[in-house]
mmCIF file of C-alpha atoms and ligand atoms in Angstrom:
data_model
loop_
_atom_site.group_PDB
_atom_site.id
_atom_site.type_symbol
_atom_site.label_atom_id
_atom_site.label_comp_id
_atom_site.label_asym_id
_atom_site.label_seq_id
_atom_site.Cartn_x
_atom_site.Cartn_y
_atom_site.Cartn_z
ATOM 1 C CA MET A 1 -22.188 6.075 10.764
ATOM 2 C CA LYS A 2 -19.504 8.782 10.383
ATOM 3 C CA ILE A 3 -15.965 7.685 11.216
ATOM 4 C CA LEU A 4 -12.862 9.856 11.512
ATOM 5 C CA GLY A 5 -9.949 7.771 10.181
ATOM 6 C CA ILE A 6 -6.371 8.660 11.170
ATOM 7 C CA GLU A 7 -3.272 7.272 9.421
ATOM 8 C CA THR A 8 0.383 7.930 10.328
ATOM 9 C CA SER A 9 2.078 4.546 9.833
ATOM 10 C CA CYS A 10 4.868 5.783 7.532
ATOM 11 C CA ASP A 11 5.413 9.174 5.896
ATOM 12 C CA GLU A 12 1.884 10.442 5.211
ATOM 13 C CA THR A 13 -0.063 12.322 7.896
ATOM 14 C CA ALA A 14 -3.696 11.726 7.000
ATOM 15 C CA ALA A 15 -7.219 12.134 8.342
ATOM 16 C CA ALA A 16 -10.580 11.643 6.633
ATOM 17 C CA ILE A 17 -14.241 11.360 7.476
ATOM 18 C CA VAL A 18 -16.195 8.588 5.783
ATOM 19 C CA GLU A 19 -19.864 7.757 6.169
ATOM 20 C CA ASN A 20 -20.960 4.102 6.147
ATOM 21 C CA GLY A 21 -17.660 2.827 4.812
ATOM 22 C CA ASN A 22 -17.898 4.412 1.390
ATOM 23 C CA GLN A 23 -19.082 8.051 1.257
ATOM 24 C CA ILE A 24 -16.128 10.407 1.464
ATOM 25 C CA LEU A 25 -17.013 13.534 3.460
ATOM 26 C CA SER A 26 -13.390 14.726 3.573
ATOM 27 C CA ASN A 27 -9.923 13.375 2.862
ATOM 28 C CA VAL A 28 -6.758 15.218 3.922
ATOM 29 C CA VAL A 29 -3.287 13.818 3.212
ATOM 30 C CA VAL A 30 -0.057 15.670 3.982
ATOM 31 C CA SER A 31 2.859 13.825 2.432
ATOM 32 C CA GLN A 32 6.434 14.087 3.665
ATOM 33 C CA ILE A 33 7.774 13.196 0.202
ATOM 34 C CA ASP A 34 9.387 16.620 -0.231
ATOM 35 C CA ILE A 35 11.372 16.150 2.974
ATOM 36 C CA PHE A 36 12.559 12.630 2.115
ATOM 37 C CA ALA A 37 13.236 13.221 -1.600
ATOM 38 C CA GLU A 38 16.389 14.991 -0.452
ATOM 39 C CA TYR A 39 17.563 11.909 1.503
ATOM 40 C CA GLY A 40 16.308 9.280 -0.969
ATOM 41 C CA GLY A 41 14.263 7.464 1.713
ATOM 42 C CA VAL A 42 12.322 7.807 4.955
ATOM 43 C CA ILE A 43 14.199 8.684 8.158
ATOM 44 C CA PRO A 44 11.969 7.342 10.964
ATOM 45 C CA GLU A 45 12.787 10.015 13.596
ATOM 46 C CA VAL A 46 12.172 12.830 11.110
ATOM 47 C CA ALA A 47 8.881 11.210 10.015
ATOM 48 C CA ALA A 48 7.624 10.993 13.620
ATOM 49 C CA ARG A 49 8.522 14.621 14.320
ATOM 50 C CA SER A 50 6.764 15.751 11.176
ATOM 51 C CA HIS A 51 3.601 13.753 12.108
ATOM 52 C CA LEU A 52 3.653 15.449 15.507
ATOM 53 C CA GLU A 53 3.653 18.911 13.919
ATOM 54 C CA THR A 54 1.001 18.087 11.332
ATOM 55 C CA ILE A 55 -1.502 15.708 12.892
ATOM 56 C CA LEU A 56 -3.802 18.175 14.691
ATOM 57 C CA PRO A 57 -4.062 20.654 11.783
ATOM 58 C CA VAL A 58 -4.805 17.707 9.460
ATOM 59 C CA ILE A 59 -7.603 16.408 11.724
ATOM 60 C CA HIS A 60 -9.088 19.902 12.086
ATOM 61 C CA LYS A 61 -9.026 20.357 8.317
ATOM 62 C CA SER A 62 -10.790 17.010 7.820
ATOM 63 C CA LEU A 63 -13.604 18.242 10.109
ATOM 64 C CA ARG A 64 -13.735 21.669 8.435
ATOM 65 C CA ASP A 65 -13.808 20.172 4.907
ATOM 66 C CA ALA A 66 -16.677 17.881 5.940
ATOM 67 C CA LYS A 67 -18.444 20.827 7.639
ATOM 68 C CA LEU A 68 -18.725 18.777 10.818
ATOM 69 C CA ASP A 69 -17.908 19.176 14.520
ATOM 70 C CA PHE A 70 -16.588 16.448 16.791
ATOM 71 C CA GLU A 71 -20.145 15.979 18.115
ATOM 72 C CA ASP A 72 -21.182 14.718 14.643
ATOM 73 C CA ILE A 73 -18.532 11.962 14.587
ATOM 74 C CA ASP A 74 -19.681 8.475 15.674
ATOM 75 C CA ALA A 75 -16.268 6.824 16.069
ATOM 76 C CA ILE A 76 -12.536 7.314 15.625
ATOM 77 C CA ALA A 77 -10.303 4.812 13.813
ATOM 78 C CA VAL A 78 -6.527 4.698 13.733
ATOM 79 C CA THR A 79 -3.747 2.541 12.254
ATOM 80 C CA HIS A 80 -1.946 0.769 15.100
ATOM 81 C CA THR A 81 0.066 -1.837 13.140
ATOM 82 C CA PRO A 82 2.263 -2.440 11.112
ATOM 83 C CA GLY A 83 4.516 0.557 10.448
ATOM 84 C CA LEU A 84 7.324 2.702 11.851
ATOM 85 C CA THR A 85 7.206 2.755 15.642
ATOM 86 C CA GLY A 86 7.517 6.529 16.132
ATOM 87 C CA SER A 87 5.062 7.279 13.319
ATOM 88 C CA LEU A 88 2.453 4.824 14.649
ATOM 89 C CA LEU A 89 2.826 6.306 18.133
ATOM 90 C CA ILE A 90 1.865 9.823 17.046
ATOM 91 C CA GLY A 91 -1.356 8.674 15.340
ATOM 92 C CA THR A 92 -2.421 6.266 18.075
ATOM 93 C CA LEU A 93 -1.678 8.652 20.953
ATOM 94 C CA THR A 94 -3.659 11.395 19.214
ATOM 95 C CA ALA A 95 -6.576 9.041 18.533
ATOM 96 C CA ARG A 96 -6.555 7.663 22.095
ATOM 97 C CA THR A 97 -6.569 11.165 23.583
ATOM 98 C CA LEU A 98 -9.392 12.323 21.312
ATOM 99 C CA ALA A 99 -11.439 9.180 21.996
ATOM 100 C CA ILE A 100 -11.149 9.751 25.755
ATOM 101 C CA LEU A 101 -11.763 13.512 25.670
ATOM 102 C CA LYS A 102 -14.619 13.405 23.170
ATOM 103 C CA ARG A 103 -16.052 10.113 24.499
ATOM 104 C CA LYS A 104 -16.022 8.286 21.148
ATOM 105 C CA PRO A 105 -15.573 4.570 20.423
ATOM 106 C CA LEU A 106 -12.054 3.859 19.139
ATOM 107 C CA TYR A 107 -11.197 1.288 16.455
ATOM 108 C CA ALA A 108 -7.598 0.090 16.088
ATOM 109 C CA VAL A 109 -7.086 -0.922 12.471
ATOM 110 C CA HIS A 110 -4.480 -3.075 10.705
ATOM 111 C CA HIS A 111 -2.843 -1.123 7.857
ATOM 112 C CA LEU A 112 -3.243 -3.875 5.254
ATOM 113 C CA LYS A 113 -6.957 -4.267 6.033
ATOM 114 C CA SER A 114 -7.266 -0.535 5.340
ATOM 115 C CA HIS A 115 -5.484 -0.891 1.990
ATOM 116 C CA ILE A 116 -7.907 -3.681 1.018
ATOM 117 C CA TYR A 117 -10.953 -1.672 2.148
ATOM 118 C CA ALA A 118 -9.808 1.288 0.009
ATOM 119 C CA ASN A 119 -11.597 -0.658 -2.749
ATOM 120 C CA TRP A 120 -14.968 -0.040 -1.071
ATOM 121 C CA LEU A 121 -14.530 3.768 -1.031
ATOM 122 C CA SER A 122 -16.986 5.416 -3.447
ATOM 123 C CA ALA A 123 -17.692 2.024 -5.054
ATOM 124 C CA ASP A 124 -21.202 1.729 -6.562
ATOM 125 C CA ASN A 125 -20.718 -1.981 -6.996
ATOM 126 C CA PRO A 126 -18.334 -3.142 -4.230
ATOM 127 C CA PRO A 127 -16.239 -6.335 -4.491
ATOM 128 C CA HIS A 128 -18.035 -9.668 -4.082
ATOM 129 C CA PHE A 129 -16.895 -12.505 -1.814
ATOM 130 C CA PRO A 130 -15.052 -14.764 -1.794
ATOM 131 C CA LEU A 131 -12.207 -12.679 -3.152
ATOM 132 C CA LEU A 132 -8.449 -12.645 -3.494
ATOM 133 C CA ALA A 133 -6.601 -9.457 -2.559
ATOM 134 C CA LEU A 134 -3.150 -8.831 -4.017
ATOM 135 C CA VAL A 135 -1.591 -6.509 -1.442
ATOM 136 C CA VAL A 136 1.435 -4.720 -2.895
ATOM 137 C CA SER A 137 2.985 -1.943 -0.842
ATOM 138 C CA GLY A 138 6.318 -0.605 0.358
ATOM 139 C CA GLY A 139 6.420 -3.112 3.219
ATOM 140 C CA HIS A 140 4.264 -6.047 2.064
ATOM 141 C CA THR A 141 3.567 -8.387 -0.842
ATOM 142 C CA GLN A 142 0.799 -10.814 -0.035
ATOM 143 C CA ILE A 143 -2.094 -12.715 -1.526
ATOM 144 C CA ILE A 144 -4.968 -12.701 0.930
ATOM 145 C CA TYR A 145 -8.107 -14.828 0.723
ATOM 146 C CA MET A 146 -11.291 -13.186 2.059
ATOM 147 C CA ARG A 147 -14.286 -15.465 2.465
ATOM 148 C CA GLU A 148 -16.390 -12.573 3.799
ATOM 149 C CA HIS A 149 -15.979 -9.195 5.496
ATOM 150 C CA ASN A 150 -13.252 -9.196 8.118
ATOM 151 C CA HIS A 151 -12.001 -12.670 7.345
ATOM 152 C CA PHE A 152 -8.382 -12.578 6.161
ATOM 153 C CA GLU A 153 -6.201 -15.568 5.339
ATOM 154 C CA ILE A 154 -2.675 -15.017 4.037
ATOM 155 C CA ILE A 155 -2.085 -17.614 1.319
ATOM 156 C CA GLY A 156 1.139 -16.153 -0.115
ATOM 157 C CA THR A 157 3.741 -13.718 1.167
ATOM 158 C CA THR A 158 7.214 -12.450 0.322
ATOM 159 C CA ARG A 159 10.206 -14.257 1.741
ATOM 160 C CA ASP A 160 12.447 -11.179 1.536
ATOM 161 C CA ASP A 161 11.855 -7.709 0.021
ATOM 162 C CA ALA A 162 8.398 -6.299 -0.656
ATOM 163 C CA VAL A 163 7.656 -5.421 -4.278
ATOM 164 C CA GLY A 164 7.369 -1.676 -3.494
ATOM 165 C CA GLU A 165 10.741 -1.796 -1.773
ATOM 166 C CA CYS A 166 12.151 -3.438 -4.917
ATOM 167 C CA PHE A 167 10.702 -0.628 -7.109
ATOM 168 C CA ASP A 168 12.317 1.908 -4.756
ATOM 169 C CA LYS A 169 15.728 0.180 -4.758
ATOM 170 C CA VAL A 170 15.827 -0.293 -8.547
ATOM 171 C CA ALA A 171 14.815 3.365 -9.009
ATOM 172 C CA LYS A 172 17.729 4.396 -6.800
ATOM 173 C CA ILE A 173 20.177 2.369 -8.938
ATOM 174 C CA LEU A 174 18.749 4.049 -12.062
ATOM 175 C CA GLY A 175 19.132 7.497 -10.489
ATOM 176 C CA LEU A 176 15.376 8.148 -10.418
ATOM 177 C CA PRO A 177 13.887 10.308 -7.633
ATOM 178 C CA TYR A 178 12.240 9.082 -4.418
ATOM 179 C CA PRO A 179 9.674 7.559 -4.168
ATOM 180 C CA GLY A 180 10.862 5.154 -6.817
ATOM 181 C CA GLY A 181 7.597 3.417 -7.748
ATOM 182 C CA PRO A 182 5.861 6.368 -9.415
ATOM 183 C CA ALA A 183 9.178 7.411 -11.034
ATOM 184 C CA ILE A 184 9.650 3.945 -12.601
ATOM 185 C CA ASP A 185 6.002 3.899 -13.711
ATOM 186 C CA GLN A 186 6.495 7.209 -15.523
ATOM 187 C CA THR A 187 9.981 6.577 -16.950
ATOM 188 C CA ALA A 188 8.977 3.107 -18.201
ATOM 189 C CA GLN A 189 6.428 4.704 -20.549
ATOM 190 C CA ASN A 190 9.333 5.650 -22.843
ATOM 191 C CA GLY A 191 11.077 2.299 -22.500
ATOM 192 C CA ASN A 192 11.132 -1.105 -24.179
ATOM 193 C CA PRO A 193 10.009 -3.766 -21.655
ATOM 194 C CA LYS A 194 11.592 -6.552 -23.743
ATOM 195 C CA ARG A 195 15.081 -5.060 -24.093
ATOM 196 C CA TYR A 196 16.558 -6.585 -20.919
ATOM 197 C CA PRO A 197 15.140 -10.046 -20.097
ATOM 198 C CA LEU A 198 15.225 -10.624 -16.320
ATOM 199 C CA PRO A 199 14.801 -13.930 -14.462
ATOM 200 C CA HIS A 200 11.734 -14.970 -12.493
ATOM 201 C CA PRO A 201 12.570 -16.378 -9.037
ATOM 202 C CA LYS A 202 11.855 -20.052 -8.424
ATOM 203 C CA VAL A 203 9.810 -19.989 -5.244
ATOM 204 C CA SER A 204 7.536 -22.885 -4.390
ATOM 205 C CA ASN A 205 3.852 -22.458 -3.394
ATOM 206 C CA LEU A 206 2.291 -18.970 -3.513
ATOM 207 C CA ASP A 207 5.194 -17.090 -1.914
ATOM 208 C CA PHE A 208 7.224 -14.319 -3.540
ATOM 209 C CA SER A 209 10.873 -13.280 -3.531
ATOM 210 C CA PHE A 210 12.037 -9.916 -4.862
ATOM 211 C CA SER A 211 15.610 -9.546 -3.619
ATOM 212 C CA GLY A 212 16.981 -11.606 -6.539
ATOM 213 C CA LEU A 213 15.224 -9.389 -9.099
ATOM 214 C CA LYS A 214 16.904 -6.288 -7.698
ATOM 215 C CA THR A 215 20.307 -8.024 -7.914
ATOM 216 C CA ALA A 216 19.522 -9.241 -11.433
ATOM 217 C CA VAL A 217 18.857 -5.641 -12.526
ATOM 218 C CA LEU A 218 22.150 -4.573 -10.941
ATOM 219 C CA ARG A 219 24.161 -7.331 -12.713
ATOM 220 C CA THR A 220 22.440 -6.707 -16.060
ATOM 221 C CA ILE A 221 23.289 -2.989 -15.876
ATOM 222 C CA GLN A 222 26.927 -3.775 -15.021
ATOM 223 C CA ALA A 223 27.118 -6.239 -17.931
ATOM 224 C CA GLU A 224 25.420 -3.809 -20.341
ATOM 225 C CA LEU A 225 27.968 -1.130 -19.426
ATOM 226 C CA GLY A 226 30.899 -3.568 -19.523
ATOM 227 C CA LEU A 227 31.733 -2.814 -15.889
ATOM 228 C CA SER A 228 32.905 -5.211 -13.185
ATOM 229 C CA ILE A 229 30.411 -6.620 -10.681
ATOM 230 C CA LYS A 230 32.410 -4.769 -8.054
ATOM 231 C CA THR A 231 31.309 -1.375 -9.462
ATOM 232 C CA PRO A 232 29.201 0.217 -6.701
ATOM 233 C CA SER A 233 25.501 0.522 -7.546
ATOM 234 C CA PHE A 234 25.457 4.282 -6.877
ATOM 235 C CA GLU A 235 27.972 4.858 -9.715
ATOM 236 C CA LEU A 236 25.989 3.105 -12.439
ATOM 237 C CA LYS A 237 23.461 5.861 -13.096
ATOM 238 C CA ASN A 238 26.278 8.156 -14.274
ATOM 239 C CA HIS A 239 27.041 5.785 -17.172
ATOM 240 C CA LEU A 240 23.474 5.083 -18.367
ATOM 241 C CA SER A 241 21.826 6.941 -21.259
ATOM 242 C CA THR A 242 18.261 8.243 -20.896
ATOM 243 C CA GLN A 243 17.056 5.471 -23.223
ATOM 244 C CA GLN A 244 18.868 2.759 -21.239
ATOM 245 C CA ILE A 245 17.288 4.068 -18.004
ATOM 246 C CA ALA A 246 13.832 3.957 -19.593
ATOM 247 C CA ASP A 247 14.441 0.454 -20.985
ATOM 248 C CA PHE A 248 15.686 -0.844 -17.629
ATOM 249 C CA ALA A 249 12.696 0.737 -15.850
ATOM 250 C CA ALA A 250 10.279 -0.856 -18.348
ATOM 251 C CA SER A 251 12.001 -4.275 -18.303
ATOM 252 C CA PHE A 252 12.094 -4.370 -14.501
ATOM 253 C CA GLN A 253 8.489 -3.203 -14.127
ATOM 254 C CA ASN A 254 7.256 -5.709 -16.692
ATOM 255 C CA THR A 255 9.044 -8.588 -14.905
ATOM 256 C CA ALA A 256 7.871 -7.509 -11.422
ATOM 257 C CA CYS A 257 4.240 -7.361 -12.637
ATOM 258 C CA ASP A 258 4.518 -10.760 -14.371
ATOM 259 C CA ILE A 259 5.911 -12.339 -11.177
ATOM 260 C CA LEU A 260 2.981 -10.952 -9.162
ATOM 261 C CA LEU A 261 0.361 -12.036 -11.669
ATOM 262 C CA GLU A 262 1.801 -15.535 -12.199
ATOM 263 C CA LYS A 263 1.338 -16.180 -8.473
ATOM 264 C CA LEU A 264 -2.114 -14.656 -8.566
ATOM 265 C CA SER A 265 -3.013 -17.072 -11.404
ATOM 266 C CA LEU A 266 -1.768 -20.000 -9.320
ATOM 267 C CA ALA A 267 -3.769 -18.786 -6.320
ATOM 268 C CA LEU A 268 -6.910 -18.564 -8.468
ATOM 269 C CA GLN A 269 -6.394 -22.150 -9.651
ATOM 270 C CA SER A 270 -6.384 -23.399 -6.062
ATOM 271 C CA HIS A 271 -9.410 -21.232 -5.086
ATOM 272 C CA PRO A 272 -11.971 -22.033 -7.783
ATOM 273 C CA ASN A 273 -14.919 -20.124 -6.305
ATOM 274 C CA ILE A 274 -13.372 -16.612 -6.338
ATOM 275 C CA GLN A 275 -15.685 -13.796 -7.505
ATOM 276 C CA SER A 276 -13.451 -10.713 -7.356
ATOM 277 C CA ILE A 277 -9.792 -9.759 -7.531
ATOM 278 C CA VAL A 278 -8.836 -6.727 -5.472
ATOM 279 C CA LEU A 279 -5.527 -4.860 -5.812
ATOM 280 C CA ALA A 280 -4.380 -2.947 -2.735
ATOM 281 C CA GLY A 281 -1.425 -0.857 -1.494
ATOM 282 C CA GLY A 282 0.823 1.792 -3.050
ATOM 283 C CA VAL A 283 2.032 -0.370 -5.968
ATOM 284 C CA SER A 284 -1.605 -0.919 -7.054
ATOM 285 C CA ALA A 285 -1.321 2.568 -8.616
ATOM 286 C CA ASN A 286 1.055 1.101 -11.202
ATOM 287 C CA GLN A 287 -0.345 1.481 -14.714
ATOM 288 C CA THR A 288 1.254 -1.667 -16.126
ATOM 289 C CA LEU A 289 0.026 -3.757 -13.190
ATOM 290 C CA ARG A 290 -3.518 -2.432 -13.708
ATOM 291 C CA THR A 291 -3.487 -3.017 -17.470
ATOM 292 C CA LYS A 292 -2.030 -6.520 -17.212
ATOM 293 C CA THR A 293 -4.449 -7.533 -14.427
ATOM 294 C CA GLN A 294 -7.394 -6.369 -16.518
ATOM 295 C CA SER A 295 -6.229 -8.059 -19.676
ATOM 296 C CA ILE A 296 -5.446 -11.414 -18.030
ATOM 297 C CA PHE A 297 -8.317 -11.785 -15.557
ATOM 298 C CA SER A 298 -11.256 -9.525 -16.446
ATOM 299 C CA LYS A 299 -13.076 -12.140 -18.569
ATOM 300 C CA GLN A 300 -13.493 -14.402 -15.555
ATOM 301 C CA TYR A 301 -13.425 -12.108 -12.533
ATOM 302 C CA GLN A 302 -14.511 -8.680 -11.370
ATOM 303 C CA ILE A 303 -11.327 -6.617 -10.990
ATOM 304 C CA TYR A 304 -11.007 -3.797 -8.456
ATOM 305 C CA PHE A 305 -8.334 -1.129 -8.001
ATOM 306 C CA PRO A 306 -8.539 1.716 -5.496
ATOM 307 C CA GLU A 307 -9.077 5.192 -6.948
ATOM 308 C CA PRO A 308 -5.564 6.630 -7.432
ATOM 309 C CA ARG A 309 -6.008 9.022 -4.452
ATOM 310 C CA PHE A 310 -6.735 5.989 -2.228
ATOM 311 C CA SER A 311 -3.992 3.622 -3.433
ATOM 312 C CA GLY A 312 -1.322 5.218 -1.213
ATOM 313 C CA ASP A 313 -1.692 5.836 2.515
ATOM 314 C CA ASN A 314 -4.780 7.841 3.542
ATOM 315 C CA GLY A 315 -7.253 8.151 6.418
ATOM 316 C CA ALA A 316 -10.373 7.294 4.386
ATOM 317 C CA MET A 317 -9.377 3.642 4.005
ATOM 318 C CA VAL A 318 -8.829 3.416 7.786
ATOM 319 C CA ALA A 319 -12.349 4.730 8.386
ATOM 320 C CA ALA A 320 -13.752 2.258 5.820
ATOM 321 C CA ALA A 321 -11.983 -0.718 7.433
ATOM 322 C CA ALA A 322 -13.274 0.309 10.874
ATOM 323 C CA TYR A 323 -16.821 0.611 9.524
ATOM 324 C CA PHE A 324 -16.738 -2.985 8.266
ATOM 325 C CA GLU A 325 -15.282 -4.106 11.610
ATOM 326 C CA SER A 326 -18.207 -2.445 13.371
ATOM 327 C CA LEU A 327 -20.655 -4.093 10.942
ATOM 328 C CA THR A 328 -19.303 -7.505 11.866
ATOM 329 C CA HIS A 329 -19.683 -6.618 15.566
ATOM 330 C CA THR A 330 -15.977 -6.325 16.329
ATOM 331 C CA PRO A 331 -15.972 -4.387 19.619
ATOM 332 C CA PRO A 332 -14.104 -1.049 19.796
ATOM 333 C CA THR A 333 -10.768 -1.026 21.570
ATOM 334 C CA ASN A 334 -9.918 0.412 25.006
ATOM 335 C CA PRO A 335 -8.399 3.899 24.468
ATOM 336 C CA TYR A 336 -6.539 3.678 27.805
ATOM 337 C CA THR A 337 -4.612 0.537 26.841
ATOM 338 C CA LEU A 338 -4.261 0.509 23.032
ATOM 339 C CA SER A 339 -0.644 -0.157 22.083
ATOM 340 C CA ILE A 340 1.167 -0.133 18.777
ATOM 341 C CA ALA A 341 3.059 -2.954 17.099
ATOM 342 C CA PRO A 342 5.625 -2.366 14.326
ATOM 343 C CA ARG A 343 4.848 -5.797 12.811
ATOM 344 C CA THR A 344 1.698 -7.879 13.136
ATOM 345 C CA PRO A 345 0.390 -10.131 10.375
ATOM 346 C CA ILE A 346 -3.146 -9.478 9.148
ATOM 347 C CA HIS A 347 -5.597 -11.867 10.856
HETATM 348 O O1 KG4 B 401 0.975 1.544 0.480
HETATM 349 P P1 KG4 B 401 2.070 2.529 0.459
HETATM 350 O O2 KG4 B 401 1.732 3.961 0.148
HETATM 351 O O3 KG4 B 401 2.842 2.511 1.816
HETATM 352 C C1 KG4 B 401 3.059 1.317 2.512
HETATM 353 O O4 KG4 B 401 2.117 0.849 3.194
HETATM 354 O O5 KG4 B 401 4.181 0.772 2.315
HETATM 355 O O6 KG4 B 401 3.130 1.989 -0.605
HETATM 356 C C2 KG4 B 401 4.296 2.692 -0.908
HETATM 357 C C3 KG4 B 401 5.001 1.970 -2.034
HETATM 358 C C4 KG4 B 401 6.362 2.579 -2.333
HETATM 359 O O7 KG4 B 401 7.296 1.524 -2.439
HETATM 360 C C5 KG4 B 401 6.133 3.246 -3.678
HETATM 361 O O8 KG4 B 401 7.303 3.346 -4.471
HETATM 362 C C6 KG4 B 401 5.100 2.339 -4.302
HETATM 363 O O9 KG4 B 401 4.223 2.044 -3.240
HETATM 364 N N1 KG4 B 401 4.355 2.968 -5.404
HETATM 365 C C7 KG4 B 401 4.380 2.524 -6.682
HETATM 366 C C8 KG4 B 401 3.594 3.420 -7.443
HETATM 367 N N2 KG4 B 401 3.097 4.379 -6.603
HETATM 368 C C9 KG4 B 401 3.574 4.078 -5.352
HETATM 369 N N3 KG4 B 401 5.010 1.465 -7.234
HETATM 370 C C10 KG4 B 401 4.862 1.276 -8.556
HETATM 371 N N4 KG4 B 401 4.132 2.087 -9.357
HETATM 372 C C11 KG4 B 401 3.482 3.167 -8.853
HETATM 373 N N5 KG4 B 401 2.767 3.959 -9.647
HETATM 374 ZN ZN1 ZN B 402 0.400 1.674 3.093
#
């Protein structure tokens, strides 16, 4: 079954064709990073306009790269929640129109399911159930229990900022470029992760909190520089040396990863039959997170990370998620009535 997957939930315009949920026939991603690097973050109206200009050329390229025509495609899949309203609208309206015109079944896919199913792309030995997925992206931080395909139970979630958002905000304080996650990952390689000890939040059960960590970094920088806590965060980068920036990046990254993995350990204790651990979402590209996950858990569990090209937003993961929906007999959606939703929990 060949599925065209379309993704426009944030600032990547993407389309891909995937056969049977894991063979990549094409994968086209046009990122708007260059546009938003100038502003230091995504501007929703600009993102939607850019998707509008790019979406059709991206879909055509995905067909050309796969050497296929529309007639060869069995279904279309699109992200319809969660994400930026204007961005989601461009992808879903395009997919609805194509599904009607080309008479194809249409699957409406939840973005976090797609991130999880990125782990099935090109996998010779896919994850085994039951599994725990640690979903770490710009908008979400969740631990999700999957008993089988298409069964998702949120067992832990963030009470405030997502971990990716925290990487982005700390990067901004340190004067690193947008997007902050990859910049921290790279800068931290030259830093000492033990130089600035940072607190772990005290949150009961399996939930997370990341807003305190961002503030702790801010206060530690102010103290290190001998500046008042009233010094605005945007001024601090001008006073930091290159080595201090690297040490703050490494200390923050190390703490953020430890917080995530401590909760994952707790979740594993309360779910004794888990076979696999799956990392998903943009932050799953983080080198320290990958290394620490392997070193702590690989003796007991199979560990999965998406290929780096599938850890951020892409259309292939949308096609994969739709394939597994079709396998479990989830009916396609009505292209005349499909609507978007900026926020819907995975279910
Ligand atoms: O999954 P994603 O591409 O978009 C959302 O669904 O949100 O995640 C984007 C997030 C951003 O916060 C970005 O800074 C972060 O993933 N990110 C990283 C890395 N690469 C991307 N964070 C830490 N280390 C990385 N290497
Ligand atoms: Zn995403």
